[in-house]
PDB file of C-alpha atoms in Angstrom:
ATOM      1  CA  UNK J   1     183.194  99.930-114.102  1.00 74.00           C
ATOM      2  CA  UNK J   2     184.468 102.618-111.781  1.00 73.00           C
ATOM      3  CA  UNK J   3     183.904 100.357-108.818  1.00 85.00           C
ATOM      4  CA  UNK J   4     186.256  97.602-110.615  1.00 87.00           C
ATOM      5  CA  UNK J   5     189.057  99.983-111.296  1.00 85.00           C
ATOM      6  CA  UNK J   6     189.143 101.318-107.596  1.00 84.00           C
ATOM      7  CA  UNK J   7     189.611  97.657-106.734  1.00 87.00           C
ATOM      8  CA  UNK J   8     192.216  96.853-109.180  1.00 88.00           C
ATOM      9  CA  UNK J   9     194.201 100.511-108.109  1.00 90.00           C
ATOM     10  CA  UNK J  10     195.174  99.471-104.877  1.00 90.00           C
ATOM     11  CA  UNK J  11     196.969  96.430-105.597  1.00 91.00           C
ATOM     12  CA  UNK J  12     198.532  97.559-108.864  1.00 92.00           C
ATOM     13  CA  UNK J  13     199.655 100.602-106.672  1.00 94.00           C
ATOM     14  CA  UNK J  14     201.012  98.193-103.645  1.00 94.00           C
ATOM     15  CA  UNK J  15     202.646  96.191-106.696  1.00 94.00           C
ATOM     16  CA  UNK J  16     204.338  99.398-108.068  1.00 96.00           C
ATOM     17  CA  UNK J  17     205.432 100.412-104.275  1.00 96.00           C
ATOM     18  CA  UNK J  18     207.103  97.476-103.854  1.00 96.00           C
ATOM     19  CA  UNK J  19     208.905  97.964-107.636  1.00 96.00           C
ATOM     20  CA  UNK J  20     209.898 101.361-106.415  1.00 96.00           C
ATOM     21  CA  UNK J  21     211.643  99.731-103.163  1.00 96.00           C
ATOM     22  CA  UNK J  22     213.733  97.036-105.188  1.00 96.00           C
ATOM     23  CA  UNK J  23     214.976  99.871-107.261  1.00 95.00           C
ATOM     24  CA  UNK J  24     215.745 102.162-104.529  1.00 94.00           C
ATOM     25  CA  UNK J  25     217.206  99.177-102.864  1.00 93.00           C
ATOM     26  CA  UNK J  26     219.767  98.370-105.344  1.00 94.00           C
ATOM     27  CA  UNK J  27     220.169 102.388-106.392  1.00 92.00           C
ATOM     28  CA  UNK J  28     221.698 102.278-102.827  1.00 91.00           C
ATOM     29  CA  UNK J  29     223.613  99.442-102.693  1.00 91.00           C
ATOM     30  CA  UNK J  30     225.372 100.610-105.958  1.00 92.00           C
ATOM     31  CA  UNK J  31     225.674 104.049-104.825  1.00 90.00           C
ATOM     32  CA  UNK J  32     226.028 104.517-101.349  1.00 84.00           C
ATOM     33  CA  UNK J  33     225.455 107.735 -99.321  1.00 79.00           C
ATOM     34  CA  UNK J  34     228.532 109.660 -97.944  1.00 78.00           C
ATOM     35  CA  UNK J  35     228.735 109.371 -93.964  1.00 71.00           C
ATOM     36  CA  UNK J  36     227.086 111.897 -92.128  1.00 75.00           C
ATOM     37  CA  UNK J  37     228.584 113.952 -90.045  1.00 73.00           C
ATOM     38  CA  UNK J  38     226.940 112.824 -86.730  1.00 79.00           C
ATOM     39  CA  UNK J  39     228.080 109.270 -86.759  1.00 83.00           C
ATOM     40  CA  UNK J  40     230.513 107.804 -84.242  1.00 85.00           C
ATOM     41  CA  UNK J  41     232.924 107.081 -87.524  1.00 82.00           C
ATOM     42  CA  UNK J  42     232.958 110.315 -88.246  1.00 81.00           C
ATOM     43  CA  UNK J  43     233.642 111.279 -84.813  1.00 86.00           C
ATOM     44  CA  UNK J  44     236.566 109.249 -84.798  1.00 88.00           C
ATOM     45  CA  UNK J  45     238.251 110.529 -88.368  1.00 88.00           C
ATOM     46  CA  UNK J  46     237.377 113.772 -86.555  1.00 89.00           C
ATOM     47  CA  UNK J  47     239.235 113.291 -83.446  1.00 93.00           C
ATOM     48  CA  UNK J  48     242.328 111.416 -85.401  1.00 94.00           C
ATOM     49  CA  UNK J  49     242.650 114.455 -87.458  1.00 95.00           C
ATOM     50  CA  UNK J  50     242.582 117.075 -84.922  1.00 96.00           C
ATOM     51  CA  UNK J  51     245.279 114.681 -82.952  1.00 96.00           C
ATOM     52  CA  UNK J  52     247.466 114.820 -85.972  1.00 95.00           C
ATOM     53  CA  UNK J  53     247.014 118.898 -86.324  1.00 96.00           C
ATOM     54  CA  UNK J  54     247.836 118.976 -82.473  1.00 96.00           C
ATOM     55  CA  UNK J  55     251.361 116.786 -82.981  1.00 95.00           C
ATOM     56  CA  UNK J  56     252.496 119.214 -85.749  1.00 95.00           C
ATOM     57  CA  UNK J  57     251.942 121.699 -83.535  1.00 95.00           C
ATOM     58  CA  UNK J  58     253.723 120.334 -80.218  1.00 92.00           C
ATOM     59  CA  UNK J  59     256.155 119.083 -82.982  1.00 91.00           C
ATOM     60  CA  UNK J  60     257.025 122.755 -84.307  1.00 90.00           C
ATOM     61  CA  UNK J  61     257.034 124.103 -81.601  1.00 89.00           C
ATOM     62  CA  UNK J  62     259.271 121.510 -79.931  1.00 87.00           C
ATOM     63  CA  UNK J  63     262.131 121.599 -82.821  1.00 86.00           C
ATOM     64  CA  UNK J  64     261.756 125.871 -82.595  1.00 86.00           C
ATOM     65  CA  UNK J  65     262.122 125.435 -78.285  1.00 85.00           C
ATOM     66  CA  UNK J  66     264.307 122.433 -78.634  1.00 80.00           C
ATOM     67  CA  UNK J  67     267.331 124.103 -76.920  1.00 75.00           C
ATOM     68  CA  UNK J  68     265.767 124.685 -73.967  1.00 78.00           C
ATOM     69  CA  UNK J  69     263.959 121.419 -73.831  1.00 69.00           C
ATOM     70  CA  UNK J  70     267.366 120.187 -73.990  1.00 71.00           C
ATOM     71  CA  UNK J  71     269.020 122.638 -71.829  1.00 62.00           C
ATOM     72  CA  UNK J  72     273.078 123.666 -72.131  1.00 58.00           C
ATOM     73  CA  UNK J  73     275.148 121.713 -73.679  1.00 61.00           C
ATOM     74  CA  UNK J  74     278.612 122.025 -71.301  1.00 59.00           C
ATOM     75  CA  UNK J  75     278.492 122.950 -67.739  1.00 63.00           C
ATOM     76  CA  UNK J  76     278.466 126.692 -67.166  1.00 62.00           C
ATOM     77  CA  UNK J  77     276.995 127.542 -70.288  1.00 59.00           C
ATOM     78  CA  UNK J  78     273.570 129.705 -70.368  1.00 62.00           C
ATOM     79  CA  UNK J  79     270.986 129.953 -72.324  1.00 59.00           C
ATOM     80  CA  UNK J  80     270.267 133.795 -72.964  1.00 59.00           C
ATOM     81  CA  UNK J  81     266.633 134.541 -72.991  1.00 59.00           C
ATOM     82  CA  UNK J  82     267.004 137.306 -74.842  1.00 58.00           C
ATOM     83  CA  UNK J  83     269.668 139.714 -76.454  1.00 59.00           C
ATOM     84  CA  UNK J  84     269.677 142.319 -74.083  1.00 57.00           C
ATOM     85  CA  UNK J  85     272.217 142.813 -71.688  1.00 58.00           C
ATOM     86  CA  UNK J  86     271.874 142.358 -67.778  1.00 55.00           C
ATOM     87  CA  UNK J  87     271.084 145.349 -66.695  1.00 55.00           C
ATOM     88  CA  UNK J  88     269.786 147.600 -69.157  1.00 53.00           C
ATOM     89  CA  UNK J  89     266.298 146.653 -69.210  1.00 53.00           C
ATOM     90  CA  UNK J  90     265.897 147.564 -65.494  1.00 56.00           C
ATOM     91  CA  UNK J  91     264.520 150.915 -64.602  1.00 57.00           C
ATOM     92  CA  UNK J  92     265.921 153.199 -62.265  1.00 58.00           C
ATOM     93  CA  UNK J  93     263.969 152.151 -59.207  1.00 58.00           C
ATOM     94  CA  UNK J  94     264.935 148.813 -58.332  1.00 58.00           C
ATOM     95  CA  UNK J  95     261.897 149.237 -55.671  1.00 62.00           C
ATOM     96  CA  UNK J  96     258.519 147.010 -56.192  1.00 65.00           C
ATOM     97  CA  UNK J  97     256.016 149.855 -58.268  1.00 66.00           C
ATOM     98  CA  UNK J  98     253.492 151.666 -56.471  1.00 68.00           C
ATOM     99  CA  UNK J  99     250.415 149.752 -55.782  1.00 72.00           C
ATOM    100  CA  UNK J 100     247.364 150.940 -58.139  1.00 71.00           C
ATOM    101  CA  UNK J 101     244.193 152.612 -57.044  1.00 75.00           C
ATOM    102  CA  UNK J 102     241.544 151.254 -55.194  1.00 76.00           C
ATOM    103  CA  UNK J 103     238.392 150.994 -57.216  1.00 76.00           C
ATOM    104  CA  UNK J 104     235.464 152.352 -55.863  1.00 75.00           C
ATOM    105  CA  UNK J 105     231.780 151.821 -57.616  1.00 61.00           C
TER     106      UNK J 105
END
């Protein structure tokens, strides 16, 4: 008797093997897996969305530096870089600085 039912255990386990596929088969179909990250698709969604972060960027940054993309708008007219007069931002010696140390070690 023992002899007979190691006989008949391999195919009914084959035959359940094979029932356990099917059903993992169609568990799969019906619900499939999200995409993993290492695939070339998601390489792609990865790249489009960093291009689309990058043109906000350039875009900001363009519409807050647009006037001197543009440049003046009549002849003569300058663009001040900042509000501080000429002259009162330079020091008293109009001389280039004194050269630094030489670094010995």
């Amino acid at each position: 008797m023992g002899d007979t039912l190691l006989a008949l255990s391999i195919p009914v386990l084959v035959f359940a093997s094979g029932i356990y596929a099917a059903g993992e088969t169609w568990w799969r179909r019906r619900h499939p897996a999200p995409p993993s990250p290492y695939t070339h698709q998601a390489a792609r969604l990865a790249e489009r969305a960093m291009l689309v972060d990058a043109e906000k960027i350039v875009d900001g940054a363009y519409g807050t530096l647009s006037a001197l993309y543009d440049g003046p708008s009549a002849p003569g007219a300058r663009i001040p870089a900042t509000g501080i007069a000429p002259g009162v931002a330079a020091g008293p010696d109009h001389d280039r600085s004194a050269s630094a140390p030489a670094r010995r070690g």
